Amino acid sequence: MIFTRNTKILAIETSCDETAISIIEVKKSFFGPYQFSILSNIVATQVELHAKYGGVFPAMAKREHAKNIVPLFIEAMNEAGLVSNSEKDTDLSRIKEILQREDALFEMFEKDIAGLENPGFDAIAVTNGPGLEPTLWVGICFAKALGQLWNIPVVPTNHMEGHIVSFLPQKENNDFELRIPNLKFPLVSLLVSGGHTEIVLVKGLGKYKIVGRTRDDAVGEAFDKVARVLGLPYPGGPEVSRLARAHRESGLSDEIKFPRPMIHSKDFDFSYSGLKTAVRYYVEENPIKDEVDKQKVARAFEDAAIECLVEKTFKAIKKYKPKRLIVGGGVSANTYLRNELISRLQKNKINIPVEFPRSDMTGDNALMIGIAGALHFMRNKKSATSIKLVADGNLELG
Ligand code: KG4
Ligand code: ZN
């Protein structure tokens, strides 16, 4: 399909504890690269709210999304300079039906959005899973209501596909080029977050095969639980990692050795619940006395957790011989993981690039949803929009 004009996409992400809105514009000429412009990219995190409980509370998360999504959307529209009022009177009866379980959201929609003109959006990309179903529904209902108001399609987008494509915008600036035709496949994608630990074989855009996954806890979840055992705030990943680094840099030896579950299994799967339990037992038997004790445990845990990721990723690289390794998800921010992957590639003389998301795209965001949604929408409008749009907490990549 030849695109001679810009495609403008609104993207919405509400799968967990981040409400996120992004507005992107994509230009594509027949032979040229995709030219992306980020007009707005906002993330409102609920981390502080959930920190008190040591994890995400779905009912509370849903309420927060419903409260924040309209103001966040207006903020994004203002940032992109796209707010203009419509002259015509809108019949809201269908929108009221779409938002029938979201009274407060409907009221805000009626007050602040119903009178807005469509500033040229071609489609709305929204996360339809995996994630927490109550929170996913907020984003989906909001997207459907806007789609109805402006008579534009809503593109269901897989959250994990978002994490896969999040390596694409390499620079921190707002305009970037994607030379998609130059991207050689297959790729091996390591997806590591609070809810997922997967190795995905990427055979093309939209062509995914999960070759390995965790049998129990996700690696981010293990970081969060170990943080709790060490009395650190939620989410624990960055804190545990900071303590581990301090211990490594102090030159002290790694005297504790935690198990590396499944590291030698013949598949590409992971298991983190035994490691987490081992840390808990160790701390029960050897109570933390000082900061160095804390650092020691954090380091021993991180060493074990990351070694499992690196080992299985390289096993997958050996088997599938990808053109590059890509990493995504909250735990891809982990410096030790990044360094270990890079040095393992060098040590094994495997000459492929390894790509990580830029710093604002490791955690959940709507930009990655916009990129994944835009690529599908621009390549094949019909198949992207004909899928039934419901929240699916366990949505698989496929
Ligand atoms: O992708 P994400 O923002 O949300 C989910 O979809 O789960 O990932 C959040 C997870 C949390 O478990 C958090 O502790 C972990 O990513 N995380 C880290 C680091 N930064 C975030 N884990 C280890 N090291 C980090 N630097
Ligand atoms: Zn995520």
CSV table of C-alpha atoms and ligand atoms in Angstrom, one decimal:
chain,number,residue,atom,x,y,z
A,1,MET,CA,0.0,0.0,0.0
A,2,ILE,CA,1.4,3.4,-0.9
A,3,PHE,CA,1.0,6.1,1.8
A,4,THR,CA,1.5,9.6,0.5
A,5,ARG,CA,0.1,11.3,3.6
A,6,ASN,CA,0.8,11.2,7.3
A,7,THR,CA,-0.9,8.6,9.4
A,8,LYS,CA,-1.8,9.9,12.9
A,9,ILE,CA,-2.3,7.4,15.7
A,10,LEU,CA,-3.5,7.9,19.2
A,11,ALA,CA,-2.2,5.1,21.5
A,12,ILE,CA,-3.6,4.1,24.9
A,13,GLU,CA,-2.1,1.8,27.5
A,14,THR,CA,-3.8,0.7,30.8
A,15,SER,CA,-2.7,-2.9,31.3
A,16,CYS,CA,-1.2,-2.5,34.8
A,17,ASP,CA,-0.4,0.4,37.0
A,18,GLU,CA,0.6,3.0,34.3
A,19,THR,CA,-2.0,5.1,32.5
A,20,ALA,CA,-0.3,6.2,29.3
A,21,ILE,CA,-1.2,8.1,26.2
A,22,SER,CA,0.9,8.7,23.1
A,23,ILE,CA,0.2,10.6,19.9
A,24,ILE,CA,2.4,9.7,16.9
A,25,GLU,CA,2.5,10.7,13.3
A,26,VAL,CA,4.0,8.3,10.7
A,27,LYS,CA,5.0,9.2,7.2
A,28,LYS,CA,5.7,6.5,4.7
A,29,SER,CA,6.5,6.9,1.1
A,30,PHE,CA,6.8,3.8,-1.1
A,31,PHE,CA,10.6,3.1,-1.0
A,32,GLY,CA,11.6,5.4,1.9
A,33,PRO,CA,11.8,4.6,5.6
A,34,TYR,CA,9.0,5.1,8.0
A,35,GLN,CA,9.3,8.6,9.5
A,36,PHE,CA,7.9,8.7,13.0
A,37,SER,CA,7.2,11.9,14.9
A,38,ILE,CA,6.2,11.7,18.6
A,39,LEU,CA,3.7,14.5,19.2
A,40,SER,CA,3.1,13.6,22.8
A,41,ASN,CA,4.1,10.7,25.1
A,42,ILE,CA,2.8,10.8,28.7
A,43,VAL,CA,2.9,8.2,31.4
A,44,ALA,CA,1.0,8.6,34.7
A,45,THR,CA,2.3,6.0,37.2
A,46,GLN,CA,0.3,4.7,40.2
A,47,VAL,CA,3.5,3.2,41.7
A,48,GLU,CA,3.3,5.3,44.9
A,49,LEU,CA,-0.3,4.4,45.5
A,50,HIS,CA,0.4,0.6,45.2
A,51,ALA,CA,3.8,0.8,47.1
A,52,LYS,CA,1.9,0.8,50.4
A,53,TYR,CA,0.5,-2.6,49.6
A,54,GLY,CA,3.7,-4.0,48.1
A,55,GLY,CA,2.0,-4.8,44.8
A,56,VAL,CA,-0.7,-3.7,42.3
A,57,PHE,CA,-4.3,-3.8,43.6
A,58,PRO,CA,-6.5,-4.4,40.5
A,59,ALA,CA,-9.7,-2.7,41.7
A,60,MET,CA,-7.8,0.4,42.9
A,61,ALA,CA,-5.7,0.4,39.7
A,62,LYS,CA,-8.9,0.4,37.6
A,63,ARG,CA,-10.3,3.3,39.6
A,64,GLU,CA,-7.2,5.3,39.1
A,65,HIS,CA,-7.1,4.7,35.4
A,66,ALA,CA,-10.7,5.8,35.1
A,67,LYS,CA,-10.0,8.9,37.0
A,68,ASN,CA,-6.8,9.9,35.1
A,69,ILE,CA,-7.4,8.9,31.5
A,70,VAL,CA,-9.5,11.9,30.4
A,71,PRO,CA,-7.2,14.6,32.0
A,72,LEU,CA,-4.2,12.7,30.6
A,73,PHE,CA,-5.7,12.6,27.1
A,74,ILE,CA,-6.5,16.3,27.2
A,75,GLU,CA,-2.9,17.0,28.4
A,76,ALA,CA,-1.6,14.9,25.5
A,77,MET,CA,-3.9,16.7,23.0
A,78,ASN,CA,-2.7,20.1,24.3
A,79,GLU,CA,0.9,19.1,24.1
A,80,ALA,CA,0.5,18.0,20.5
A,81,GLY,CA,-1.4,21.2,19.8
A,82,LEU,CA,-4.4,19.3,18.5
A,83,VAL,CA,-7.3,20.7,20.6
A,84,SER,CA,-10.0,22.3,18.5
A,85,ASN,CA,-13.7,22.5,19.2
A,86,SER,CA,-16.4,21.1,16.9
A,87,GLU,CA,-19.4,23.1,15.8
A,88,LYS,CA,-21.7,20.2,15.5
A,89,ASP,CA,-23.9,18.6,18.1
A,90,THR,CA,-23.0,15.1,18.9
A,91,ASP,CA,-25.4,12.3,19.7
A,92,LEU,CA,-23.9,10.6,22.8
A,93,SER,CA,-26.3,7.7,23.2
A,94,ARG,CA,-24.0,5.1,21.7
A,95,ILE,CA,-21.0,6.4,23.7
A,96,LYS,CA,-23.1,6.3,26.8
A,97,GLU,CA,-23.7,2.6,26.1
A,98,ILE,CA,-20.0,1.9,25.5
A,99,LEU,CA,-19.2,3.6,28.9
A,100,GLN,CA,-22.3,2.2,30.7
A,101,ARG,CA,-20.2,0.7,33.5
A,102,GLU,CA,-18.0,3.8,33.8
A,103,ASP,CA,-20.3,6.6,35.0
A,104,ALA,CA,-17.6,8.9,36.2
A,105,LEU,CA,-15.6,8.4,33.0
A,106,PHE,CA,-18.7,9.1,30.9
A,107,GLU,CA,-19.3,12.4,32.7
A,108,MET,CA,-15.8,13.5,32.1
A,109,PHE,CA,-16.0,12.4,28.5
A,110,GLU,CA,-19.3,14.4,28.0
A,111,LYS,CA,-17.8,17.5,29.6
A,112,ASP,CA,-14.3,17.6,28.1
A,113,ILE,CA,-14.2,15.4,25.0
A,114,ALA,CA,-17.6,15.3,23.3
A,115,GLY,CA,-17.1,18.7,21.8
A,116,LEU,CA,-13.7,18.1,20.3
A,117,GLU,CA,-13.1,17.9,16.6
A,118,ASN,CA,-11.0,14.9,15.3
A,119,PRO,CA,-7.7,16.6,14.6
A,120,GLY,CA,-6.9,14.0,11.8
A,121,PHE,CA,-6.5,10.8,13.8
A,122,ASP,CA,-6.6,7.8,11.5
A,123,ALA,CA,-6.9,5.1,14.2
A,124,ILE,CA,-6.6,4.5,17.9
A,125,ALA,CA,-4.2,1.7,19.1
A,126,VAL,CA,-5.2,0.3,22.5
A,127,THR,CA,-3.7,-2.5,24.6
A,128,ASN,CA,-6.1,-5.4,24.8
A,129,GLY,CA,-3.9,-7.8,26.8
A,130,PRO,CA,-2.1,-9.4,28.5
A,131,GLY,CA,-2.5,-7.6,31.8
A,132,LEU,CA,-5.2,-7.0,34.4
A,133,GLU,CA,-8.6,-7.3,32.8
A,134,PRO,CA,-10.4,-4.6,34.9
A,135,THR,CA,-7.7,-2.1,34.0
A,136,LEU,CA,-7.5,-3.1,30.3
A,137,TRP,CA,-11.2,-2.5,30.0
A,138,VAL,CA,-10.8,1.1,31.0
A,139,GLY,CA,-8.5,1.8,28.1
A,140,ILE,CA,-10.5,-0.3,25.7
A,141,CYS,CA,-13.9,1.4,26.6
A,142,PHE,CA,-12.2,4.8,26.4
A,143,ALA,CA,-10.7,3.9,23.0
A,144,LYS,CA,-14.1,2.6,21.7
A,145,ALA,CA,-15.9,5.8,22.9
A,146,LEU,CA,-13.4,8.0,21.1
A,147,GLY,CA,-13.5,5.7,18.0
A,148,GLN,CA,-17.3,6.1,18.0
A,149,LEU,CA,-17.1,9.9,18.5
A,150,TRP,CA,-14.7,10.4,15.6
A,151,ASN,CA,-15.8,7.4,13.5
A,152,ILE,CA,-12.3,5.9,13.3
A,153,PRO,CA,-11.1,2.3,13.8
A,154,VAL,CA,-9.7,1.0,17.1
A,155,VAL,CA,-6.6,-1.3,16.7
A,156,PRO,CA,-6.2,-3.9,19.4
A,157,THR,CA,-2.6,-4.1,20.3
A,158,ASN,CA,-0.7,-6.8,22.3
A,159,HIS,CA,1.2,-5.3,25.2
A,160,MET,CA,4.1,-7.8,24.7
A,161,GLU,CA,4.4,-6.9,21.1
A,162,GLY,CA,4.7,-3.3,22.3
A,163,HIS,CA,7.7,-4.4,24.5
A,164,ILE,CA,9.2,-6.3,21.5
A,165,VAL,CA,9.1,-3.2,19.2
A,166,SER,CA,10.2,-0.8,22.0
A,167,PHE,CA,13.9,-1.1,20.8
A,168,LEU,CA,13.0,0.5,17.5
A,169,PRO,CA,13.2,4.3,18.4
A,170,GLN,CA,16.9,4.4,19.4
A,171,LYS,CA,17.3,8.1,20.0
A,172,GLU,CA,15.8,10.1,22.8
A,173,ASN,CA,14.5,12.8,20.4
A,174,ASN,CA,11.0,13.1,19.1
A,175,ASP,CA,11.6,12.3,15.4
A,176,PHE,CA,13.1,9.0,14.3
A,177,GLU,CA,13.3,6.9,11.2
A,178,LEU,CA,12.6,3.2,11.0
A,179,ARG,CA,14.1,1.4,8.0
A,180,ILE,CA,11.7,-1.5,8.4
A,181,PRO,CA,12.6,-3.1,5.0
A,182,ASN,CA,16.3,-3.2,6.2
A,183,LEU,CA,15.4,-5.1,9.3
A,184,LYS,CA,16.6,-8.6,8.9
A,185,PHE,CA,14.8,-11.5,10.6
A,186,PRO,CA,14.7,-13.7,12.6
A,187,LEU,CA,15.3,-11.8,15.9
A,188,VAL,CA,15.5,-13.3,19.3
A,189,SER,CA,13.6,-11.2,21.8
A,190,LEU,CA,14.1,-11.5,25.6
A,191,LEU,CA,11.0,-10.1,27.3
A,192,VAL,CA,11.5,-9.4,31.0
A,193,SER,CA,8.9,-7.6,33.1
A,194,GLY,CA,6.9,-7.8,36.3
A,195,GLY,CA,4.4,-10.2,34.7
A,196,HIS,CA,6.4,-12.0,31.9
A,197,THR,CA,9.7,-13.7,31.3
A,198,GLU,CA,9.8,-15.0,27.7
A,199,ILE,CA,12.1,-15.7,24.9
A,200,VAL,CA,10.3,-15.0,21.6
A,201,LEU,CA,11.5,-15.9,18.1
A,202,VAL,CA,10.5,-12.9,15.9
A,203,LYS,CA,10.2,-14.2,12.4
A,204,GLY,CA,8.8,-10.9,11.1
A,205,LEU,CA,6.6,-8.0,12.3
A,206,GLY,CA,3.5,-9.7,13.7
A,207,LYS,CA,5.1,-13.2,13.4
A,208,TYR,CA,6.0,-14.4,16.9
A,209,LYS,CA,6.7,-17.7,18.5
A,210,ILE,CA,7.3,-18.0,22.2
A,211,VAL,CA,10.1,-20.5,22.6
A,212,GLY,CA,10.7,-20.2,26.3
A,213,ARG,CA,8.8,-18.8,29.3
A,214,THR,CA,8.7,-18.9,33.1
A,215,ARG,CA,7.0,-21.8,34.6
A,216,ASP,CA,6.0,-19.8,37.7
A,217,ASP,CA,7.1,-16.3,38.8
A,218,ALA,CA,8.3,-13.6,36.3
A,219,VAL,CA,11.8,-12.3,36.9
A,220,GLY,CA,10.6,-8.8,37.7
A,221,GLU,CA,8.2,-10.3,40.2
A,222,ALA,CA,11.1,-12.1,41.9
A,223,PHE,CA,13.1,-8.8,42.1
A,224,ASP,CA,10.0,-7.2,43.7
A,225,LYS,CA,9.5,-10.1,46.2
A,226,VAL,CA,13.2,-10.1,47.2
A,227,ALA,CA,13.0,-6.4,47.7
A,228,ARG,CA,10.2,-7.0,50.1
A,229,VAL,CA,12.2,-9.5,52.0
A,230,LEU,CA,15.0,-7.0,52.3
A,231,GLY,CA,12.5,-4.3,53.4
A,232,LEU,CA,12.9,-2.2,50.3
A,233,PRO,CA,10.0,-0.3,48.6
A,234,TYR,CA,7.9,-1.5,45.6
A,235,PRO,CA,8.8,-1.8,42.8
A,236,GLY,CA,12.0,-3.4,44.0
A,237,GLY,CA,13.9,-4.0,40.8
A,238,PRO,CA,15.9,-0.8,40.7
A,239,GLU,CA,16.7,-0.8,44.5
A,240,VAL,CA,17.8,-4.5,44.5
A,241,SER,CA,20.0,-3.8,41.5
A,242,ARG,CA,21.5,-0.7,43.1
A,243,LEU,CA,22.5,-2.7,46.2
A,244,ALA,CA,23.9,-5.5,44.2
A,245,ARG,CA,26.0,-3.1,42.2
A,246,ALA,CA,27.4,-1.5,45.4
A,247,HIS,CA,28.5,-4.9,46.6
A,248,ARG,CA,30.2,-5.8,43.3
A,249,GLU,CA,31.9,-2.5,43.2
A,250,SER,CA,33.1,-2.8,46.8
A,251,GLY,CA,35.3,-5.7,45.7
A,252,LEU,CA,33.8,-8.1,48.4
A,253,SER,CA,33.6,-11.7,47.4
A,254,ASP,CA,30.3,-13.4,46.5
A,255,GLU,CA,30.1,-15.6,49.5
A,256,ILE,CA,26.4,-16.6,49.1
A,257,LYS,CA,25.4,-18.8,46.2
A,258,PHE,CA,21.7,-19.1,45.5
A,259,PRO,CA,20.3,-21.8,43.2
A,260,ARG,CA,19.8,-21.2,39.5
A,261,PRO,CA,16.6,-23.2,38.8
A,262,MET,CA,16.3,-24.9,35.4
A,263,ILE,CA,19.6,-23.4,34.2
A,264,HIS,CA,20.7,-26.7,32.6
A,265,SER,CA,17.2,-27.9,31.4
A,266,LYS,CA,17.1,-28.7,27.7
A,267,ASP,CA,14.4,-26.1,27.0
A,268,PHE,CA,14.4,-22.3,27.0
A,269,ASP,CA,12.1,-22.1,30.1
A,270,PHE,CA,12.7,-20.3,33.4
A,271,SER,CA,11.7,-20.8,37.0
A,272,TYR,CA,12.0,-18.0,39.7
A,273,SER,CA,9.8,-19.1,42.5
A,274,GLY,CA,12.5,-21.5,44.0
A,275,LEU,CA,15.1,-18.7,43.9
A,276,LYS,CA,12.8,-16.3,45.6
A,277,THR,CA,12.1,-18.9,48.3
A,278,ALA,CA,15.8,-19.6,48.8
A,279,VAL,CA,16.4,-15.9,49.4
A,280,ARG,CA,13.6,-15.8,51.9
A,281,TYR,CA,14.9,-18.8,53.8
A,282,TYR,CA,18.4,-17.4,53.8
A,283,VAL,CA,17.3,-14.1,55.3
A,284,GLU,CA,15.2,-15.9,57.9
A,285,GLU,CA,18.2,-17.9,59.0
A,286,ASN,CA,20.7,-15.1,58.7
A,287,PRO,CA,18.9,-11.9,59.7
A,288,ILE,CA,20.1,-8.7,58.0
A,289,LYS,CA,22.3,-6.8,60.4
A,290,ASP,CA,23.6,-4.0,58.3
A,291,GLU,CA,23.7,-2.4,54.8
A,292,VAL,CA,26.5,-4.8,53.7
A,293,ASP,CA,24.4,-7.8,54.5
A,294,LYS,CA,21.6,-6.4,52.4
A,295,GLN,CA,24.0,-5.7,49.5
A,296,LYS,CA,25.4,-9.3,49.8
A,297,VAL,CA,21.9,-10.9,49.5
A,298,ALA,CA,20.8,-8.5,46.7
A,299,ARG,CA,24.0,-9.3,44.8
A,300,ALA,CA,23.7,-13.1,45.2
A,301,PHE,CA,20.1,-12.9,44.0
A,302,GLU,CA,20.8,-10.7,41.0
A,303,ASP,CA,23.8,-12.9,40.0
A,304,ALA,CA,21.5,-16.0,40.0
A,305,ALA,CA,18.5,-14.3,38.4
A,306,ILE,CA,20.5,-12.7,35.6
A,307,GLU,CA,22.6,-15.8,34.9
A,308,CYS,CA,19.5,-17.8,34.2
A,309,LEU,CA,18.3,-15.2,31.7
A,310,VAL,CA,21.7,-14.9,30.0
A,311,GLU,CA,22.2,-18.7,29.8
A,312,LYS,CA,18.8,-19.4,28.2
A,313,THR,CA,19.0,-16.5,25.8
A,314,PHE,CA,22.3,-17.8,24.5
A,315,LYS,CA,20.9,-21.2,24.1
A,316,ALA,CA,18.2,-19.7,22.0
A,317,ILE,CA,20.8,-17.7,20.0
A,318,LYS,CA,22.7,-20.9,19.3
A,319,LYS,CA,19.7,-22.7,18.1
A,320,TYR,CA,17.9,-19.9,16.1
A,321,LYS,CA,20.9,-17.9,14.8
A,322,PRO,CA,19.1,-14.6,14.9
A,323,LYS,CA,20.3,-11.5,13.1
A,324,ARG,CA,20.1,-9.5,16.3
A,325,LEU,CA,19.1,-9.9,20.0
A,326,ILE,CA,16.5,-7.5,21.3
A,327,VAL,CA,15.5,-7.0,24.9
A,328,GLY,CA,12.3,-5.4,26.3
A,329,GLY,CA,10.2,-4.9,29.5
A,330,GLY,CA,10.8,-3.3,32.8
A,331,VAL,CA,13.8,-5.5,33.8
A,332,SER,CA,15.6,-4.5,30.5
A,333,ALA,CA,16.6,-1.4,32.4
A,334,ASN,CA,18.8,-3.6,34.6
A,335,THR,CA,22.4,-2.6,34.0
A,336,TYR,CA,23.9,-5.9,35.1
A,337,LEU,CA,21.7,-7.8,32.6
A,338,ARG,CA,22.7,-5.4,29.8
A,339,ASN,CA,26.4,-5.8,30.6
A,340,GLU,CA,26.2,-9.5,31.0
A,341,LEU,CA,24.5,-10.0,27.6
A,342,ILE,CA,27.0,-7.7,25.9
A,343,SER,CA,30.0,-9.4,27.4
A,344,ARG,CA,28.6,-12.9,26.7
A,345,LEU,CA,28.2,-12.0,23.0
A,346,GLN,CA,31.8,-10.8,22.9
A,347,LYS,CA,33.1,-13.8,24.8
A,348,ASN,CA,31.4,-16.2,22.5
A,349,LYS,CA,32.4,-14.2,19.4
A,350,ILE,CA,28.8,-13.9,18.3
A,351,ASN,CA,28.8,-10.9,16.1
A,352,ILE,CA,25.2,-9.7,16.3
A,353,PRO,CA,23.9,-6.5,17.7
A,354,VAL,CA,22.0,-6.4,21.0
A,355,GLU,CA,19.4,-3.7,21.3
A,356,PHE,CA,17.8,-2.3,24.5
A,357,PRO,CA,14.9,0.2,24.7
A,358,ARG,CA,15.8,3.8,25.4
A,359,SER,CA,15.3,4.8,29.0
A,360,ASP,CA,11.7,6.0,28.8
A,361,MET,CA,10.6,2.8,27.0
A,362,THR,CA,11.8,0.0,29.3
A,363,GLY,CA,8.7,0.3,31.5
A,364,ASP,CA,5.1,0.4,30.4
A,365,ASN,CA,4.3,3.3,28.0
A,366,ALA,CA,1.9,4.0,25.2
A,367,LEU,CA,4.5,4.9,22.6
A,368,MET,CA,5.4,1.2,22.1
A,369,ILE,CA,1.6,0.5,21.7
A,370,GLY,CA,1.4,3.3,19.1
A,371,ILE,CA,4.4,1.9,17.2
A,372,ALA,CA,3.1,-1.7,17.1
A,373,GLY,CA,-0.4,-0.5,16.3
A,374,ALA,CA,0.7,1.9,13.6
A,375,LEU,CA,2.8,-0.8,11.9
A,376,HIS,CA,-0.1,-3.2,11.8
A,377,PHE,CA,-2.6,-0.5,10.8
A,378,MET,CA,-0.4,0.8,8.0
A,379,ARG,CA,0.4,-2.6,6.5
A,380,ASN,CA,-3.1,-4.1,6.7
A,381,LYS,CA,-5.9,-2.0,7.9
A,382,LYS,CA,-8.5,-4.7,7.6
A,383,SER,CA,-6.9,-7.5,9.7
A,384,ALA,CA,-5.7,-5.0,12.3
A,385,THR,CA,-9.2,-3.7,13.0
A,386,SER,CA,-11.5,-6.7,12.4
A,387,ILE,CA,-10.4,-8.6,15.6
A,388,LYS,CA,-13.1,-8.6,18.3
A,389,LEU,CA,-12.1,-6.0,20.8
A,390,VAL,CA,-12.3,-7.4,24.3
A,391,ALA,CA,-9.8,-7.3,27.2
A,392,ASP,CA,-7.9,-10.6,27.4
A,393,GLY,CA,-5.7,-10.8,30.5
A,394,ASN,CA,-3.9,-13.8,29.1
A,395,LEU,CA,-3.6,-12.7,25.5
A,396,GLU,CA,-0.8,-14.7,23.8
A,397,LEU,CA,1.6,-13.4,21.2
A,398,GLY,CA,0.9,-15.0,17.9
B,1,KG4,O1,7.4,-3.8,32.0
B,1,KG4,P1,7.1,-3.2,33.4
B,1,KG4,O2,7.2,-1.8,33.6
B,1,KG4,O3,5.6,-3.7,33.8
B,1,KG4,C1,5.1,-4.9,33.6
B,1,KG4,O4,4.5,-5.1,32.5
B,1,KG4,O5,5.3,-5.8,34.4
B,1,KG4,O6,8.0,-4.0,34.4
B,1,KG4,C2,8.1,-3.8,35.8
B,1,KG4,C3,9.0,-4.7,36.5
B,1,KG4,C4,9.0,-4.6,38.0
B,1,KG4,O7,8.9,-5.9,38.5
B,1,KG4,C5,10.3,-3.9,38.4
B,1,KG4,O8,10.8,-4.3,39.6
B,1,KG4,C6,11.2,-4.3,37.3
B,1,KG4,O9,10.4,-4.3,36.1
B,1,KG4,N1,12.4,-3.5,37.1
B,1,KG4,C7,13.7,-3.9,37.3
B,1,KG4,C8,14.5,-2.8,37.1
B,1,KG4,N2,13.7,-1.7,36.7
B,1,KG4,C9,12.4,-2.2,36.7
B,1,KG4,N3,14.2,-5.1,37.7
B,1,KG4,C10,15.5,-5.2,37.8
B,1,KG4,N4,16.4,-4.2,37.6
B,1,KG4,C11,15.9,-3.0,37.2
B,1,KG4,N5,16.8,-1.9,37.0
B,2,ZN,ZN,4.9,-4.3,30.5
